mmCIF file with all atom_site columns, C-alpha atoms in Angstrom:
data_model
loop_
_atom_site.group_PDB
_atom_site.id
_atom_site.type_symbol
_atom_site.label_atom_id
_atom_site.label_alt_id
_atom_site.label_comp_id
_atom_site.label_asym_id
_atom_site.label_entity_id
_atom_site.label_seq_id
_atom_site.pdbx_PDB_ins_code
_atom_site.Cartn_x
_atom_site.Cartn_y
_atom_site.Cartn_z
_atom_site.occupancy
_atom_site.B_iso_or_equiv
_atom_site.pdbx_formal_charge
_atom_site.auth_seq_id
_atom_site.auth_comp_id
_atom_site.auth_asym_id
_atom_site.auth_atom_id
_atom_site.pdbx_PDB_model_num
ATOM 1  C CA . MET F 1 1  ? -6.204  -13.762 0.127   1.00 0.00 ? 1  MET F CA 1
ATOM 2  C CA . ILE F 1 2  ? -8.585  -15.776 2.228   1.00 0.00 ? 2  ILE F CA 1
ATOM 3  C CA . ASP F 1 3  ? -8.755  -18.418 -0.326  1.00 0.00 ? 3  ASP F CA 1
ATOM 4  C CA . HIS F 1 4  ? -4.659  -18.868 -0.695  1.00 0.00 ? 4  HIS F CA 1
ATOM 5  C CA . GLY F 1 5  ? -4.014  -19.242 3.311   1.00 0.00 ? 5  GLY F CA 1
ATOM 6  C CA . ALA F 1 6  ? -4.222  -16.051 4.690   1.00 0.00 ? 6  ALA F CA 1
ATOM 7  C CA . VAL F 1 7  ? -6.081  -17.513 7.580   1.00 0.00 ? 7  VAL F CA 1
ATOM 8  C CA . SER F 1 8  ? -3.265  -20.285 8.365   1.00 0.00 ? 8  SER F CA 1
ATOM 9  C CA . GLU F 1 9  ? -0.720  -17.135 7.992   1.00 0.00 ? 9  GLU F CA 1
ATOM 10 C CA . VAL F 1 10 ? -1.971  -15.371 10.866  1.00 0.00 ? 10 VAL F CA 1
ATOM 11 C CA . GLU F 1 11 ? -2.358  -18.023 12.741  1.00 0.00 ? 11 GLU F CA 1
ATOM 12 C CA . ALA F 1 12 ? 1.099   -19.037 12.458  1.00 0.00 ? 12 ALA F CA 1
ATOM 13 C CA . LEU F 1 13 ? 1.792   -15.529 13.453  1.00 0.00 ? 13 LEU F CA 1
ATOM 14 C CA . LEU F 1 14 ? -0.645  -15.833 16.822  1.00 0.00 ? 14 LEU F CA 1
ATOM 15 C CA . THR F 1 15 ? 1.073   -18.684 17.462  1.00 0.00 ? 15 THR F CA 1
ATOM 16 C CA . ARG F 1 16 ? 4.450   -17.052 17.438  1.00 0.00 ? 16 ARG F CA 1
ATOM 17 C CA . GLN F 1 17 ? 3.333   -14.410 20.335  1.00 0.00 ? 17 GLN F CA 1
ATOM 18 C CA . LEU F 1 18 ? 4.886   -11.974 18.296  1.00 0.00 ? 18 LEU F CA 1
ATOM 19 C CA . ASN F 1 19 ? 5.066   -8.185  19.953  1.00 0.00 ? 19 ASN F CA 1
ATOM 20 C CA . PRO F 1 20 ? 1.696   -6.616  18.393  1.00 0.00 ? 20 PRO F CA 1
ATOM 21 C CA . ASN F 1 21 ? 3.626   -3.349  17.772  1.00 0.00 ? 21 ASN F CA 1
ATOM 22 C CA . LEU F 1 22 ? 5.784   -5.301  15.309  1.00 0.00 ? 22 LEU F CA 1
ATOM 23 C CA . PRO F 1 23 ? 5.443   -3.959  11.499  1.00 0.00 ? 23 PRO F CA 1
ATOM 24 C CA . VAL F 1 24 ? 4.060   -7.688  10.328  1.00 0.00 ? 24 VAL F CA 1
ATOM 25 C CA . MET F 1 25 ? 1.535   -7.908  13.166  1.00 0.00 ? 25 MET F CA 1
ATOM 26 C CA . ARG F 1 26 ? -0.023  -4.574  12.386  1.00 0.00 ? 26 ARG F CA 1
ATOM 27 C CA . ALA F 1 27 ? -0.095  -5.286  8.494   1.00 0.00 ? 27 ALA F CA 1
ATOM 28 C CA . ILE F 1 28 ? -3.198  -4.868  6.983   1.00 0.00 ? 28 ILE F CA 1
ATOM 29 C CA . GLY F 1 29 ? -5.597  -8.099  7.479   1.00 0.00 ? 29 GLY F CA 1
ATOM 30 C CA . VAL F 1 30 ? -3.603  -9.475  10.497  1.00 0.00 ? 30 VAL F CA 1
ATOM 31 C CA . ARG F 1 31 ? -5.415  -7.849  13.153  1.00 0.00 ? 31 ARG F CA 1
ATOM 32 C CA . GLU F 1 32 ? -8.912  -8.197  11.600  1.00 0.00 ? 32 GLU F CA 1
ATOM 33 C CA . LEU F 1 33 ? -8.217  -12.193 11.080  1.00 0.00 ? 33 LEU F CA 1
ATOM 34 C CA . SER F 1 34 ? -6.642  -12.377 14.695  1.00 0.00 ? 34 SER F CA 1
ATOM 35 C CA . ALA F 1 35 ? -10.251 -11.260 16.159  1.00 0.00 ? 35 ALA F CA 1
ATOM 36 C CA . TYR F 1 36 ? -11.735 -13.684 13.826  1.00 0.00 ? 36 TYR F CA 1
ATOM 37 C CA . LEU F 1 37 ? -8.917  -16.760 15.344  1.00 0.00 ? 37 LEU F CA 1
ATOM 38 C CA . LEU F 1 38 ? -9.508  -15.195 18.955  1.00 0.00 ? 38 LEU F CA 1
ATOM 39 C CA . GLY F 1 39 ? -13.432 -15.859 18.617  1.00 0.00 ? 39 GLY F CA 1
ATOM 40 C CA . GLU F 1 40 ? -13.626 -12.268 18.424  1.00 0.00 ? 40 GLU F CA 1
ATOM 41 C CA . ARG F 1 41 ? -15.809 -12.005 14.973  1.00 0.00 ? 41 ARG F CA 1
ATOM 42 C CA . THR F 1 42 ? -17.105 -13.989 12.459  1.00 0.00 ? 42 THR F CA 1
ATOM 43 C CA . LEU F 1 43 ? -15.175 -14.727 9.311   1.00 0.00 ? 43 LEU F CA 1
ATOM 44 C CA . ASP F 1 44 ? -16.876 -12.753 7.197   1.00 0.00 ? 44 ASP F CA 1
ATOM 45 C CA . GLU F 1 45 ? -17.048 -9.961  9.821   1.00 0.00 ? 45 GLU F CA 1
ATOM 46 C CA . ALA F 1 46 ? -12.880 -9.974  9.502   1.00 0.00 ? 46 ALA F CA 1
ATOM 47 C CA . VAL F 1 47 ? -13.230 -9.791  5.888   1.00 0.00 ? 47 VAL F CA 1
ATOM 48 C CA . ALA F 1 48 ? -15.234 -7.048  5.622   1.00 0.00 ? 48 ALA F CA 1
ATOM 49 C CA . ALA F 1 49 ? -13.428 -5.200  8.329   1.00 0.00 ? 49 ALA F CA 1
ATOM 50 C CA . GLY F 1 50 ? -10.253 -6.146  6.390   1.00 0.00 ? 50 GLY F CA 1
ATOM 51 C CA . GLN F 1 51 ? -11.719 -4.527  3.354   1.00 0.00 ? 51 GLN F CA 1
ATOM 52 C CA . GLN F 1 52 ? -12.471 -1.532  4.852   1.00 0.00 ? 52 GLN F CA 1
ATOM 53 C CA . ALA F 1 53 ? -9.149  -1.356  6.340   1.00 0.00 ? 53 ALA F CA 1
ATOM 54 C CA . THR F 1 54 ? -7.484  -1.497  2.863   1.00 0.00 ? 54 THR F CA 1
ATOM 55 C CA . ARG F 1 55 ? -10.246 1.164   1.053   1.00 0.00 ? 55 ARG F CA 1
ATOM 56 C CA . ARG F 1 56 ? -8.788  3.556   4.127   1.00 0.00 ? 56 ARG F CA 1
ATOM 57 C CA . TYR F 1 57 ? -5.269  2.729   3.437   1.00 0.00 ? 57 TYR F CA 1
ATOM 58 C CA . ALA F 1 58 ? -5.357  3.369   -0.372  1.00 0.00 ? 58 ALA F CA 1
ATOM 59 C CA . LYS F 1 59 ? -7.410  6.838   0.679   1.00 0.00 ? 59 LYS F CA 1
ATOM 60 C CA . ARG F 1 60 ? -4.985  7.532   3.009   1.00 0.00 ? 60 ARG F CA 1
ATOM 61 C CA . GLN F 1 61 ? -2.009  7.201   0.277   1.00 0.00 ? 61 GLN F CA 1
ATOM 62 C CA . PHE F 1 62 ? -4.385  8.776   -2.622  1.00 0.00 ? 62 PHE F CA 1
ATOM 63 C CA . THR F 1 63 ? -4.823  11.966  0.107   1.00 0.00 ? 63 THR F CA 1
ATOM 64 C CA . TRP F 1 64 ? -0.765  12.143  0.375   1.00 0.00 ? 64 TRP F CA 1
ATOM 65 C CA . PHE F 1 65 ? 0.244   11.959  -3.261  1.00 0.00 ? 65 PHE F CA 1
ATOM 66 C CA . ALA F 1 66 ? -2.405  14.226  -4.333  1.00 0.00 ? 66 ALA F CA 1
ATOM 67 C CA . HIS F 1 67 ? -0.704  16.653  -1.919  1.00 0.00 ? 67 HIS F CA 1
ATOM 68 C CA . GLN F 1 68 ? 3.420   16.085  -3.308  1.00 0.00 ? 68 GLN F CA 1
ATOM 69 C CA . PRO F 1 69 ? 4.337   18.722  -5.616  1.00 0.00 ? 69 PRO F CA 1
ATOM 70 C CA . PRO F 1 70 ? 4.336   17.514  -9.326  1.00 0.00 ? 70 PRO F CA 1
ATOM 71 C CA . PRO F 1 71 ? 7.674   15.843  -10.725 1.00 0.00 ? 71 PRO F CA 1
ATOM 72 C CA . ASN F 1 72 ? 9.607   18.327  -13.000 1.00 0.00 ? 72 ASN F CA 1
ATOM 73 C CA . TRP F 1 73 ? 9.674   15.885  -16.072 1.00 0.00 ? 73 TRP F CA 1
ATOM 74 C CA . PRO F 1 74 ? 9.641   17.224  -19.337 1.00 0.00 ? 74 PRO F CA 1
ATOM 75 C CA . ARG F 1 75 ? 6.291   17.009  -20.967 1.00 0.00 ? 75 ARG F CA 1
ATOM 76 C CA . PHE F 1 76 ? 5.504   16.456  -25.255 1.00 0.00 ? 76 PHE F CA 1
ATOM 77 C CA . GLN F 1 77 ? 2.589   17.861  -26.650 1.00 0.00 ? 77 GLN F CA 1
ATOM 78 C CA . GLU F 1 78 ? 3.587   15.923  -30.570 1.00 0.00 ? 78 GLU F CA 1
ATOM 79 C CA . ALA F 1 79 ? 4.663   13.018  -30.699 1.00 0.00 ? 79 ALA F CA 1
ATOM 80 C CA . LEU F 1 80 ? 7.745   11.413  -29.615 1.00 0.00 ? 80 LEU F CA 1
ATOM 81 C CA . ASP F 1 81 ? 11.331  12.646  -31.116 1.00 0.00 ? 81 ASP F CA 1
ATOM 82 C CA . VAL F 1 82 ? 13.902  10.620  -29.638 1.00 0.00 ? 82 VAL F CA 1
ATOM 83 C CA . ASP F 1 83 ? 16.539  13.502  -30.408 1.00 0.00 ? 83 ASP F CA 1
ATOM 84 C CA . ARG F 1 84 ? 14.542  15.854  -28.019 1.00 0.00 ? 84 ARG F CA 1
ATOM 85 C CA . LEU F 1 85 ? 13.794  13.282  -25.681 1.00 0.00 ? 85 LEU F CA 1
ATOM 86 C CA . GLY F 1 86 ? 17.572  12.478  -25.012 1.00 0.00 ? 86 GLY F CA 1
ATOM 87 C CA . GLN F 1 87 ? 18.038  15.948  -24.826 1.00 0.00 ? 87 GLN F CA 1
ATOM 88 C CA . ALA F 1 88 ? 15.400  16.584  -22.071 1.00 0.00 ? 88 ALA F CA 1
ATOM 89 C CA . LEU F 1 89 ? 16.368  13.510  -19.903 1.00 0.00 ? 89 LEU F CA 1
ATOM 90 C CA . ALA F 1 90 ? 20.093  15.254  -19.976 1.00 0.00 ? 90 ALA F CA 1
ATOM 91 C CA . LEU F 1 91 ? 18.588  18.095  -18.188 1.00 0.00 ? 91 LEU F CA 1
ATOM 92 C CA . ILE F 1 92 ? 17.015  16.153  -15.086 1.00 0.00 ? 92 ILE F CA 1
ATOM 93 C CA . GLU F 1 93 ? 19.100  16.295  -12.419 1.00 0.00 ? 93 GLU F CA 1
ATOM 94 C CA . PRO F 1 94 ? 19.505  13.118  -10.801 1.00 0.00 ? 94 PRO F CA 1
ATOM 95 C CA . ARG F 1 95 ? 18.139  12.839  -7.374  1.00 0.00 ? 95 ARG F CA 1
ATOM 96 C CA . SER F 1 96 ? 21.040  11.959  -4.555  1.00 0.00 ? 96 SER F CA 1
#
């Protein structure tokens, strides 16, 4: 992302003086690159912090998904039988 303009994108956001509580300003990497642009850290430090923030976000997602109930999907142990698949899919209740 650095090679494809992330720094200039964050610079444009900072130029607009947006509210720091807006979702775009809280996106992963924006805070880290803002610190770089404000001279509070080096680019390497900002990249490392952004990578760490990404890993933490992925870990939170993984933990959340791990605690969700499994979907009530039909399971097939043998070769795909299109007729049985259609019947099984007909039994699934649509979400509202």
